[in-house]
Amino acid sequence: MRVALFLTCVNDTLYPDTGRAVVKLLTRLGVEVDFPMAQTCCGQAHYNTGYRHQAEPLARHFSDVFGGYDAIVTPSGSCGAMVRELYPRMGERARAEGRGDGLATTLAPVVPKTYELTEFLVDVLGVTDVGAYYPHTVTYHPTCHGLRSLGLGGRPYQLLKAVKGLELKELPGAEECCGFGGTFAVKNSDVSAAMGADKVRNAASTGAEVLCAADNSCLMHIGGTMARLSTGMRPVHIAEILASTEEEPAV
Amino acid sequence: MSGTFVGMPAFPVAAKEAVGNPTLRGNLRHATHTIRAKRAKAVEEVSDWAELREAGKRIKDHTLRHLDRYLVQLEESVRAAGGTVHWAADADEANRIVTRLVQETGESEVVKVKSMATQEIGLNEALEAAGIRAYETDLAELIVQLGKDRPSHILVPAIHRNRGEIRDIFRAEMSEWGRPAPDGLTDTPAELAEAARLHLREKFLRAKVGVSGANFMVAETGTLVVVESEGNGRMCLTLPETLISVVGIEKTVPTWRDLEVFLQTLPRSSTAERMNPYTSTWTGTTDGDGPRVFHLVLLDNGRTDTLADEVGRQALRCIRCSACLNVCPVYERAGGHAYGSVYPGPIGAILSPQLRGTGSEIDASLPYASSLCGACYEVCPVAIDIPEVLVHLRERVVQGGPVVREGNRVVLKPAKGHAAERAAMRAAGWAFGRPGALRAGQRVASRSRRWHPRTLPGPGRAWSGTRELPAVPAEPFRDWWQRTQDGKGDAK
């Protein structure tokens, strides 16, 4: 199986540790991972802000880069949802605008092959115990797109519960949005900050050392709020927890 | 829609005030979380909820697709049952029709059933200008009216008020409108309800004209339906001699059988009740029972234009249950007034800019009043994909494009104030189209990281005011990959 890592532009630029963790984890599980160097961005920021036509070339580029792989794995629920849920919709809209089936046909091959990381582990590889060791108390925030667009459901919890040494704390109001929402965080900054502060307060109430999620964009917002509110908690991507072992523990 | 909201500032400005008001935040948080939890339980009890949701969606879509046919059928049925049908293209026309109908009775006051449509057109203000006093009889609407306030929730218009505030309003204002509040009124729910009951009863028994909306209109029989909790609506529907119902054209359903679906999904979604306490239906006039005269005013007011938009039209499926408001994290913090419309929350953010157009500052800002978390879509009993419509309307705001306004095809220009964003999106699109350019940018960011500011200028200040910026790493992932895993990747 030829598996490609779609790291996303945010992770590539700001969170390379997450990318290294995914490579380490998948390699440990016997998967050969490629990182196609031509990859850039799925176009989600453009699409969600109202620039659908500018997202189209990025979606085409994504299909060009990843179309030849058997599976495309991404450690981002929202970018995964962009491909799986919104690429088909972009194709439909182009068709409705009288531009034919071109875009839909171009994008169709990558849609069913794109998996969010926890989905790939549980559904494709069929593992829930990835042999990880992480001696910390952790609470899990199910990000909106992972939860509602991709329907990740219990998968991340199954994976975390199987991690040795990890104590999982239930997050009150887990399913409520953290307030990031891409450009929403800037356009509606006051509401976004209030949502972030509530999320961080709920997380702090669990007493966990770490808040973990499957999307670094949300963690960037939550972590930035945690630092400002001085909670002493850390945001950590789930890939880094699952990649951590007794021989090579993550901090 | 009503002129009462003209001049509202953009949503982020209006929301800022609510976010900074701890009493309001507390009231909203308490109310929305309580009803949210109750609703989830009420829905869980129904084993075929998913099927009911799909059925509701289909009935609404079918009716909207053939609305022309069903409206004609409805008109014929209402006439056959002894009612009179009036067509109103917009708010002004509807207000003129209702004002004239009231004037023809010779009365100068009316009692009202809670109605979103009459709020949408600003009927109370229009009647007042003609010297007619309209009394709201729904408890929450009464609180809003006495408090010279605006509703902030579709179902619980006074959700932003707590009991203490309500007691103060009753004590100060009831006497101006009729029977005063009892001496020594406290803030216990029973006492507040009794004060409202005494105050309203006088009005019910005196009124000769009633004004209502409707939750549904059944085309096959010309029957109108109101679903409510208090029974005040039923008083307005049955006691007066003349009944005038103002209803949006999208409230039509083809048959009585279709009600079966909505009478299950609406109460559970809205008040978390298995069944609402009062379901009133009325068909024309009947000798010796109920009003002697019945008028139905069918309101368009932007609905036909909305119907012309193939993505946005799904907003017309809305049955006004307000489940989306109660679950929305943005509504919970910003409150209903920030939306500048009688339809607040997620549904308001897609309905108002369609009914009114995106010309005003508030309407152009509403599609952005969401983090696109999708909770609204998940709870919607008629499966309106609100995030999809929000993004569609954002596109309309930033790119312009063809729309139908007042029946004519027009091409909208992009809204002002998005030039910098458009340029940034174009620049990002350019760089993302060229992996080499992206990589060069990443390297510059990594190598200059020691000099990165802790706070951002311009629009970025909105971020760094409340959140630490992420530190840029020493090496982007792709450089690490090439350095350590070279040869494995596709290095084109």
XYZ file of C-alpha atoms in Angstrom:
743
model
C 0.000 0.000 0.000
C 1.368 3.410 -0.990
C 0.481 5.778 1.817
C 1.015 9.501 1.525
C 1.257 11.853 4.447
C -0.793 14.995 3.850
C 0.629 17.049 6.649
C -1.265 20.312 5.893
C 0.351 23.714 5.452
C -0.208 24.696 9.087
C 1.554 21.606 10.450
C 4.343 21.767 7.902
C 5.121 25.377 8.765
C 4.336 25.591 12.483
C 4.080 22.049 13.902
C 6.746 19.841 12.290
C 6.863 17.721 15.485
C 3.398 16.427 14.653
C 4.595 15.398 11.201
C 7.637 13.625 12.647
C 5.363 11.862 15.143
C 3.049 10.605 12.383
C 6.022 9.281 10.411
C 7.448 7.581 13.500
C 4.095 6.066 14.478
C 3.139 4.758 11.048
C 6.643 3.415 10.402
C 6.490 1.568 13.738
C 3.206 0.014 12.607
C 4.854 -1.213 9.410
C 3.456 1.383 7.037
C 5.720 2.880 4.430
C 5.052 6.613 4.341
C 5.716 9.030 1.537
C 5.728 12.783 1.881
C 5.050 14.222 -1.569
C 7.104 17.407 -1.558
C 4.766 19.185 -3.981
C 1.925 19.280 -1.440
C 0.777 22.657 -0.180
C -2.698 23.468 1.140
C -6.137 21.905 0.739
C -7.820 25.306 0.260
C -9.994 25.207 3.364
C -9.220 28.753 4.495
C -10.154 30.081 1.076
C -13.298 27.994 0.811
C -14.630 28.754 4.279
C -13.987 32.482 4.013
C -15.992 32.708 0.784
C -13.243 32.361 -1.845
C -14.427 29.084 -3.351
C -13.085 29.920 -6.797
C -9.627 30.463 -5.357
C -9.844 27.167 -3.492
C -10.476 25.262 -6.732
C -6.887 25.387 -8.119
C -5.621 24.270 -4.697
C -8.018 21.330 -4.727
C -6.884 20.412 -8.243
C -3.263 20.643 -7.099
C -4.079 18.365 -4.153
C -5.545 15.797 -6.524
C -2.516 15.993 -8.825
C -0.134 15.448 -5.924
C -2.038 12.725 -4.058
C -4.098 11.008 -6.745
C -1.606 8.172 -7.257
C -1.590 6.903 -3.671
C -3.718 4.144 -2.168
C -4.300 6.116 1.001
C -3.764 9.698 2.104
C -3.350 10.216 5.842
C -3.663 13.576 7.563
C -3.285 14.536 11.221
C -5.980 17.211 10.838
C -9.707 16.604 11.182
C -10.633 19.856 9.511
C -8.352 19.437 6.475
C -9.531 15.839 6.182
C -13.125 17.099 6.235
C -12.260 19.643 3.550
C -11.255 16.856 1.175
C -13.918 14.350 2.124
C -16.925 16.592 2.592
C -16.243 19.780 0.662
C -14.333 18.607 -2.423
C -17.416 16.715 -3.669
C -19.489 19.812 -2.958
C -17.065 21.990 -4.948
C -17.488 19.608 -7.859
C -21.284 19.805 -7.569
C -21.246 23.588 -7.441
C -19.036 23.803 -10.535
C -21.490 21.524 -12.327
C -24.459 23.624 -11.179
C -22.697 26.700 -12.540
C -22.604 25.094 -15.971
C -18.882 24.350 -15.891
C -19.300 20.645 -16.547
C -17.999 17.611 -14.674
C -14.294 18.537 -14.980
C -13.704 19.556 -11.391
C -15.813 16.738 -9.939
C -13.951 14.178 -12.061
C -10.564 15.573 -11.082
C -11.321 15.580 -7.373
C -13.251 12.315 -7.114
C -10.250 9.933 -6.827
C -8.765 11.497 -3.671
C -12.024 11.831 -1.738
C -12.559 8.240 -0.523
C -8.822 7.637 0.000
C -8.289 10.496 2.443
C -8.248 9.507 6.114
C -7.779 11.435 9.296
C -5.004 9.764 11.328
C -7.125 8.085 14.031
C -9.558 6.893 11.390
C -6.695 5.376 9.383
C -5.318 3.594 12.440
C -8.637 2.118 13.563
C -10.455 1.553 10.262
C -7.676 0.778 7.788
C -4.907 -0.707 9.921
C -7.383 -2.181 12.388
C -5.358 -1.274 15.495
C -6.447 0.449 18.663
C -3.364 -0.378 20.756
C -0.461 1.221 18.922
C 2.067 0.241 21.612
C 2.409 3.752 22.980
C 3.584 4.831 26.421
C 2.735 8.254 27.802
C 2.787 8.632 31.604
C 0.598 11.740 31.908
C -2.969 12.765 32.691
C -4.690 13.748 29.461
C -8.049 15.174 28.486
C -9.311 14.921 24.913
C -11.039 17.684 22.949
C -12.924 16.278 19.933
C -12.613 19.058 17.374
C -15.772 20.055 15.500
C -14.829 18.866 12.026
C -13.411 15.608 13.313
C -16.504 15.073 15.426
C -19.294 16.205 13.093
C -17.961 16.231 9.524
C -15.837 13.078 9.703
C -17.724 11.330 12.503
C -14.565 10.125 14.277
C -16.715 9.125 17.228
C -14.984 6.904 19.781
C -11.858 6.173 17.734
C -9.535 8.701 19.401
C -10.731 7.569 22.852
C -10.107 3.900 21.999
C -6.571 4.774 20.938
C -5.868 6.908 24.001
C -7.291 4.359 26.438
C -4.861 1.753 25.105
C -1.826 3.974 25.781
C 0.254 2.664 28.697
C 0.641 5.051 31.590
C -1.936 7.475 30.267
C -4.757 8.552 32.528
C -7.700 9.895 30.517
C -9.870 12.582 32.123
C -13.306 13.395 30.769
C -13.579 16.948 29.424
C -16.773 18.783 30.468
C -18.528 20.321 27.453
C -16.217 18.310 25.204
C -18.374 18.682 22.105
C -18.516 22.473 22.282
C -16.420 24.386 19.769
C -13.175 25.912 21.094
C -13.848 29.090 19.129
C -11.053 28.862 16.561
C -13.008 28.529 13.331
C -10.238 29.755 11.011
C -10.758 33.404 10.100
C -13.588 33.509 12.689
C -10.881 33.810 15.372
C -9.900 37.176 13.917
C -13.182 38.407 12.420
C -15.175 37.734 15.588
C -12.318 37.917 18.012
C -14.315 38.731 21.160
C -16.703 35.817 20.792
C -13.865 33.524 19.736
C -11.791 34.481 22.777
C -14.770 33.940 25.103
C -15.317 30.471 23.645
C -11.618 29.679 23.979
C -11.531 30.825 27.595
C -14.521 28.605 28.470
C -12.883 25.623 26.766
C -9.648 26.206 28.693
C -11.505 26.586 31.998
C -13.329 23.311 31.374
C -10.034 21.630 30.509
C -8.343 23.021 33.626
C -11.201 21.710 35.785
C -10.206 18.155 34.872
C -6.812 18.593 36.521
C -5.122 17.010 33.487
C -1.583 18.011 32.502
C -2.288 17.796 28.807
C -5.162 18.708 26.509
C -4.968 16.630 23.388
C -6.769 16.934 20.058
C -6.429 15.715 16.498
C -6.064 19.155 14.939
C -3.241 21.628 15.521
C -5.268 24.637 14.358
C -7.661 24.214 17.279
C -4.698 23.454 19.569
C -3.005 26.666 18.445
C -6.036 28.662 19.610
C -6.555 26.639 22.798
C -2.835 26.576 23.614
C -2.494 30.307 22.996
C -5.397 30.888 25.383
C -3.931 28.479 27.983
C -0.639 30.356 27.945
C -2.387 33.684 28.417
C -4.585 32.345 31.236
C -1.562 30.666 32.877
C -3.254 27.317 33.445
C -0.049 25.279 33.420
C -1.649 22.845 30.950
C -0.058 21.935 27.650
C -1.694 21.352 24.271
C -0.405 18.205 22.550
C -1.426 16.649 19.242
C -2.715 13.080 19.596
C -0.091 11.868 17.073
C 2.674 12.860 19.461
C 1.072 10.859 22.274
C 0.556 7.802 20.079
C 4.129 8.020 18.769
C 5.592 8.130 22.269
C 7.126 4.843 23.527
C 8.965 3.624 26.626
C 12.218 3.656 24.659
C 11.594 7.099 23.210
C 9.056 8.871 25.421
C 7.669 12.243 24.404
C 7.809 14.919 27.075
C -37.923 42.958 7.204
C -38.746 45.476 9.880
C -37.108 48.835 9.754
C -36.447 48.659 13.477
C -33.008 47.160 12.956
C -31.721 49.579 10.338
C -28.436 51.137 11.382
C -27.319 48.178 13.503
C -23.514 47.904 13.584
C -21.785 44.808 12.233
C -22.145 41.638 14.300
C -18.660 41.673 15.900
C -19.261 45.193 17.270
C -22.741 44.342 18.566
C -21.492 41.074 20.069
C -18.638 42.735 21.950
C -21.068 44.399 24.344
C -22.850 41.146 25.150
C -19.591 39.252 25.614
C -18.567 41.834 28.211
C -21.869 41.730 30.144
C -21.601 39.070 32.883
C -25.335 39.106 33.799
C -26.370 38.580 30.196
C -23.704 35.897 29.697
C -24.906 34.119 32.828
C -28.596 34.279 31.833
C -27.877 32.992 28.340
C -25.517 30.276 29.455
C -27.938 28.958 32.045
C -30.937 28.999 29.716
C -29.283 27.541 26.629
C -27.470 24.775 28.506
C -30.634 23.759 30.357
C -32.788 23.505 27.235
C -29.960 21.949 25.223
C -29.642 19.074 27.678
C -33.416 18.585 27.884
C -33.744 18.542 24.115
C -31.017 15.937 23.730
C -32.922 13.667 26.142
C -36.276 14.231 24.424
C -34.784 13.409 21.041
C -32.989 10.318 22.325
C -36.345 8.841 23.327
C -37.495 8.689 19.724
C -36.120 5.638 17.975
C -36.905 6.896 14.462
C -35.631 10.453 14.901
C -33.319 10.236 11.879
C -36.217 9.100 9.701
C -38.493 11.837 11.045
C -35.797 14.412 10.292
C -35.435 13.121 6.755
C -39.212 13.034 6.299
C -39.546 16.640 7.506
C -36.826 17.727 5.128
C -38.496 15.963 2.204
C -41.962 17.317 2.905
C -40.587 20.841 3.103
C -38.456 20.457 -0.034
C -41.347 19.011 -1.976
C -43.689 21.777 -0.870
C -41.156 24.501 -1.671
C -40.556 23.025 -5.129
C -44.297 23.183 -5.863
C -45.113 26.179 -3.698
C -46.980 27.966 -6.487
C -49.418 25.073 -6.786
C -49.895 24.557 -3.039
C -50.446 28.261 -2.375
C -53.231 28.388 -4.947
C -54.768 25.288 -3.382
C -54.456 26.858 0.065
C -56.136 30.050 -1.102
C -59.052 28.090 -2.583
C -59.456 26.016 0.585
C -59.417 29.049 2.878
C -62.028 30.797 0.709
C -64.214 27.713 0.603
C -64.104 27.623 4.415
C -65.300 31.210 4.673
C -62.021 33.081 5.046
C -60.523 35.878 2.964
C -57.007 35.643 1.541
C -54.700 38.634 0.996
C -51.295 38.550 -0.686
C -48.503 40.782 0.612
C -45.315 41.141 -1.418
C -43.406 42.911 1.351
C -43.603 44.243 4.902
C -45.196 47.563 3.937
C -47.960 45.905 1.982
C -48.671 43.430 4.785
C -48.791 46.214 7.364
C -51.116 48.286 5.196
C -53.477 45.324 4.740
C -53.627 44.473 8.453
C -54.022 48.113 9.499
C -56.913 48.547 7.058
C -58.589 45.335 8.240
C -58.388 46.453 11.870
C -59.642 49.937 11.003
C -62.619 48.421 9.205
C -63.699 46.771 12.467
C -63.716 50.171 14.155
C -61.473 48.861 16.959
C -58.352 50.553 18.278
C -56.737 47.599 20.026
C -55.834 44.020 19.146
C -54.542 41.018 21.087
C -51.703 39.090 19.551
C -50.533 35.526 19.529
C -46.733 35.323 19.491
C -45.743 35.551 15.843
C -42.361 35.815 14.149
C -43.907 37.004 10.879
C -45.552 40.060 12.451
C -42.293 40.897 14.233
C -40.431 40.507 10.971
C -42.623 43.151 9.324
C -42.780 45.434 12.374
C -46.566 45.192 12.589
C -46.891 46.529 16.148
C -45.055 49.719 15.201
C -47.148 50.110 12.035
C -50.388 49.679 14.015
C -49.216 52.122 16.641
C -48.564 54.711 13.927
C -52.220 54.262 12.916
C -53.405 54.710 16.511
C -53.999 51.011 17.164
C -52.519 49.361 20.244
C -51.324 45.782 19.873
C -51.055 43.716 23.065
C -48.642 40.792 23.074
C -50.111 37.917 25.081
C -47.339 35.358 25.059
C -45.663 35.644 28.480
C -42.174 36.231 27.133
C -43.436 38.635 24.467
C -45.329 40.493 27.195
C -42.084 40.871 29.156
C -40.315 42.179 26.060
C -43.138 44.564 25.205
C -43.489 45.932 28.733
C -39.725 46.346 28.961
C -39.646 48.356 25.682
C -37.127 45.748 24.644
C -36.495 43.551 21.633
C -36.901 39.788 21.548
C -33.564 37.970 21.625
C -34.636 34.395 20.953
C -37.152 32.850 18.569
C -38.901 30.735 21.159
C -37.946 32.402 24.436
C -37.928 36.080 23.454
C -37.009 37.169 26.997
C -34.245 34.593 27.451
C -31.844 37.407 28.242
C -33.858 38.415 31.329
C -33.765 36.769 34.736
C -36.633 36.608 37.230
C -35.532 39.668 39.183
C -35.472 41.764 36.047
C -38.920 40.487 35.055
C -40.390 41.384 38.451
C -38.971 44.906 38.142
C -40.443 45.287 34.650
C -43.889 44.068 35.792
C -43.895 46.412 38.776
C -42.836 49.428 36.764
C -44.718 48.962 33.501
C -47.914 46.885 33.843
C -50.032 49.795 35.021
C -49.284 51.746 31.859
C -50.762 49.008 29.698
C -53.678 47.823 31.830
C -54.053 46.057 35.159
C -51.060 46.879 37.390
C -48.844 44.296 39.059
C -50.136 43.068 42.454
C -48.652 44.834 45.481
C -45.568 43.163 46.900
C -44.918 41.077 43.781
C -41.896 38.828 44.282
C -39.742 37.050 41.717
C -41.144 33.544 42.303
C -42.316 31.973 39.042
C -45.831 31.325 40.393
C -46.344 34.948 41.430
C -44.961 36.275 38.171
C -47.215 33.944 36.174
C -50.264 34.965 38.238
C -49.510 38.661 37.709
C -49.294 38.064 33.953
C -52.478 35.969 33.987
C -54.525 38.676 35.709
C -53.105 41.372 33.475
C -53.769 39.419 30.278
C -57.200 38.085 31.161
C -58.669 41.575 31.032
C -57.318 41.963 27.534
C -58.560 38.603 26.264
C -62.088 39.293 27.474
C -62.204 42.788 26.021
C -60.581 42.281 22.632
C -62.662 42.207 19.459
C -59.731 41.607 17.095
C -57.013 38.973 17.320
C -53.794 38.849 15.294
C -51.800 35.635 14.908
C -49.153 33.927 12.888
C -49.133 30.187 12.241
C -46.674 27.334 12.461
C -48.276 25.509 9.545
C -50.929 26.018 6.876
C -52.528 22.902 5.415
C -53.199 23.409 1.718
C -55.804 20.651 1.301
C -58.194 22.032 3.923
C -57.118 25.649 4.414
C -56.391 24.917 8.064
C -53.930 26.976 10.089
C -52.042 25.528 13.056
C -50.488 27.173 16.115
C -48.366 25.161 18.509
C -47.803 26.700 21.944
C -47.205 26.045 25.618
C -49.310 28.533 27.527
C -52.783 28.542 25.999
C -52.701 32.326 25.619
C -52.609 31.863 21.890
C -55.774 29.776 21.976
C -57.508 32.607 23.850
C -56.559 35.031 21.066
C -57.644 32.582 18.377
C -61.081 31.834 19.813
C -62.386 34.847 21.780
C -62.223 37.813 19.329
C -64.837 38.391 16.625
C -62.245 39.025 13.931
C -59.053 36.986 13.467
C -56.251 38.154 11.188
C -53.418 35.669 10.577
C -50.186 36.859 8.982
C -48.122 33.921 7.736
C -45.012 33.462 5.609
C -45.773 31.576 2.409
C -43.190 28.889 3.256
C -45.299 27.650 6.180
C -47.479 25.646 3.818
C -47.704 21.862 4.010
C -49.762 19.868 1.499
C -51.877 17.657 3.793
C -52.931 16.993 7.388
C -50.900 13.827 7.232
C -47.720 15.908 6.900
C -48.403 17.474 10.297
C -47.772 14.102 11.879
C -44.040 14.544 11.300
C -43.710 18.130 12.473
C -45.946 17.765 15.521
C -43.373 15.240 16.721
C -40.177 17.046 15.767
C -41.140 20.628 16.625
C -41.974 20.288 20.343
C -39.040 18.000 21.086
C -36.627 20.299 19.257
C -37.952 23.529 20.707
C -39.107 23.041 24.295
C -37.906 19.462 24.750
C -41.503 18.375 25.326
C -42.856 15.109 23.973
C -45.905 17.031 22.900
C -46.653 20.705 23.283
C -49.524 21.501 25.676
C -51.687 23.359 23.124
C -52.110 22.639 19.417
C -54.818 24.885 17.964
C -56.165 24.507 14.456
C -58.646 26.783 12.698
C -60.287 26.502 9.320
C -62.152 29.544 8.029
C -65.194 30.429 10.125
C -67.857 28.298 11.805
C -71.275 29.455 12.956
C -71.503 29.818 16.714
C -67.861 28.969 17.345
C -64.803 31.212 17.269
C -64.263 34.358 15.197
C -67.019 35.547 12.826
C -64.510 36.941 10.329
C -61.188 35.385 9.290
C -58.464 36.972 7.166
C -55.256 35.274 6.038
C -52.405 37.542 4.923
C -49.841 35.544 2.953
C -46.438 37.162 3.334
C -43.627 36.973 0.783
C -41.132 39.630 1.972
C -38.062 38.114 0.314
C -39.126 34.481 0.430
C -39.599 34.042 -3.321
C -36.173 35.617 -3.876
C -34.682 33.195 -1.352
C -36.406 30.328 -3.105
C -34.538 31.257 -6.291
C -31.179 30.472 -4.661
C -30.476 26.796 -4.968
C -28.103 26.609 -1.984
C -29.775 29.180 0.247
C -33.380 28.062 -0.246
C -33.038 25.304 2.342
C -33.351 28.049 4.995
C -37.069 28.159 4.100
C -37.488 24.669 5.536
C -37.093 26.214 8.988
C -39.931 25.443 11.406
C -38.676 28.049 13.947
C -37.894 25.529 16.671
C -34.739 27.414 17.738
C -32.757 24.268 18.540
C -29.884 25.828 16.586
C -29.850 28.871 18.852
C -29.734 26.808 22.015
C -26.786 24.766 20.855
C -24.807 27.554 19.157
C -21.658 28.625 21.028
C -21.695 31.992 19.272
C -25.327 32.744 20.176
C -24.585 31.686 23.753
C -21.928 34.400 24.072
C -23.252 37.122 21.787
C -26.965 36.942 22.667
C -29.819 37.469 20.256
C -29.739 41.251 19.928
C -26.318 41.239 18.263
C -27.848 39.598 15.192
C -29.899 42.728 14.470
C -32.894 40.716 13.359
C -35.988 39.046 14.790
C -34.320 35.815 13.650
C -31.162 35.504 15.742
C -28.665 32.668 16.044
C -27.491 30.402 13.242
C -30.809 30.370 11.391
C -30.977 34.170 11.616
C -27.449 34.414 10.250
C -28.591 32.693 7.052
C -32.234 33.792 6.900
C -31.904 37.530 7.499
C -29.227 38.232 4.844
C -31.384 36.323 2.359
C -34.700 37.972 3.197
C -33.192 41.459 3.488
C -30.200 41.163 1.151
C -26.584 41.726 2.159
C -26.601 45.478 1.566
C -26.363 46.708 5.168
C -23.365 46.395 7.456
C -25.155 44.028 9.835
C -26.457 41.773 7.035
C -23.036 41.537 5.376
C -21.476 40.542 8.713
C -24.003 37.854 9.700
C -22.611 35.051 7.489
C -19.348 35.376 9.460
C -21.061 35.103 12.854
C -20.167 31.431 13.107
C -17.137 29.252 13.725
C -18.728 26.664 11.375
C -18.700 24.125 14.209
C -21.732 22.377 12.721
C -23.692 21.908 15.967
C -26.659 23.765 14.412
C -26.847 21.389 11.456
C -26.632 18.402 13.769
C -29.681 19.450 15.813
C -31.824 20.877 13.008
C -35.026 18.788 12.771
C -35.378 19.574 9.056
C -31.654 19.104 8.296
C -30.848 22.632 7.143
C -27.111 22.577 6.426
C -26.543 25.960 8.027
C -22.721 25.909 7.676
C -23.108 25.267 3.951
C -25.402 28.264 3.537
C -23.153 30.461 5.707
C -20.175 29.753 3.452
C -22.354 30.288 0.381
C -23.413 33.699 1.699
C -19.814 34.583 2.592
C -19.032 33.984 -1.047
C -21.837 36.349 -1.997
C -20.447 39.006 0.344
C -16.823 38.854 -0.808
C -17.303 37.976 -4.472
C -20.735 39.369 -5.329
C -22.580 37.546 -8.081
C -26.078 37.008 -9.456
C -29.056 36.991 -7.077
C -32.796 37.534 -7.383
C -34.150 40.648 -5.638
C -37.844 41.476 -5.801
C -38.225 39.002 -8.593
C -35.485 40.468 -10.799
C -32.078 38.981 -11.550
C -29.402 41.400 -10.422
C -25.629 41.080 -10.112
C -24.279 42.083 -6.704
C -20.934 43.806 -6.352
C -18.553 42.524 -3.685
C -19.142 44.183 -0.310
C -16.754 46.883 0.818
C -14.170 46.281 3.509
C -12.798 43.003 2.214
C -10.024 44.335 -0.043
C -7.119 43.436 2.270
C -8.549 39.990 2.907
C -9.076 39.407 -0.795
C -5.474 40.392 -1.500
C -4.218 38.093 1.262
C -6.275 35.199 -0.047
C -4.972 35.805 -3.541
C -1.378 35.921 -2.295
C -1.870 32.736 -0.274
C -3.473 31.071 -3.271
C -0.477 32.067 -5.388
C 2.062 30.689 -2.916
C 0.092 27.472 -2.327
C -0.016 26.938 -6.070
C 3.792 26.907 -6.057
C 5.434 24.531 -3.568
C 8.776 26.316 -4.088
C 7.314 29.649 -3.053
C 5.672 28.115 0.021
C 8.973 26.534 0.999
C 10.885 29.775 0.558
C 8.339 31.541 2.761
C 8.606 28.851 5.448
C 12.385 29.172 5.466
C 12.254 32.927 5.838
C 9.801 32.508 8.729
C 11.990 29.887 10.421
C 15.227 31.776 10.037
C 13.814 35.069 11.261
C 11.998 33.477 14.186
C 14.091 35.139 16.866
C 12.813 38.531 15.707
C 9.130 37.620 15.511
C 6.962 40.022 17.548
C 4.860 38.724 20.460
C 1.901 40.789 19.315
C 0.610 41.408 15.834
C -0.314 44.641 14.094
C -3.499 45.283 12.079
C -6.220 42.624 12.044
C -3.797 40.206 13.710
C -4.075 42.216 16.913
C -7.443 40.572 17.382
C -5.555 37.315 17.825
C -2.634 38.374 19.960
C -4.799 40.412 22.311
C -6.082 37.271 24.010
C -3.877 34.418 22.778
C -0.149 33.719 22.636
C 1.156 33.304 19.120
C 2.641 29.946 18.239
C 6.435 29.953 18.010
C 7.766 29.267 14.535
C 9.969 26.153 14.592
C 13.634 26.186 13.576
C 12.941 23.941 10.611
C 9.724 23.308 8.685
C 8.720 19.686 8.287
C 9.560 19.457 4.609
C 13.160 20.478 5.241
C 13.457 17.843 7.962
C 11.973 15.272 5.628
C 14.413 16.066 2.884
C 17.348 16.143 5.292
C 16.566 12.855 7.016
C 14.285 10.793 4.789
C 15.631 11.917 1.423
C 14.960 9.559 -1.408
C 11.798 8.137 0.153
C 9.613 11.001 -0.896
C 8.503 12.176 -4.250
C 10.867 15.148 -4.474
C 9.351 16.965 -7.413
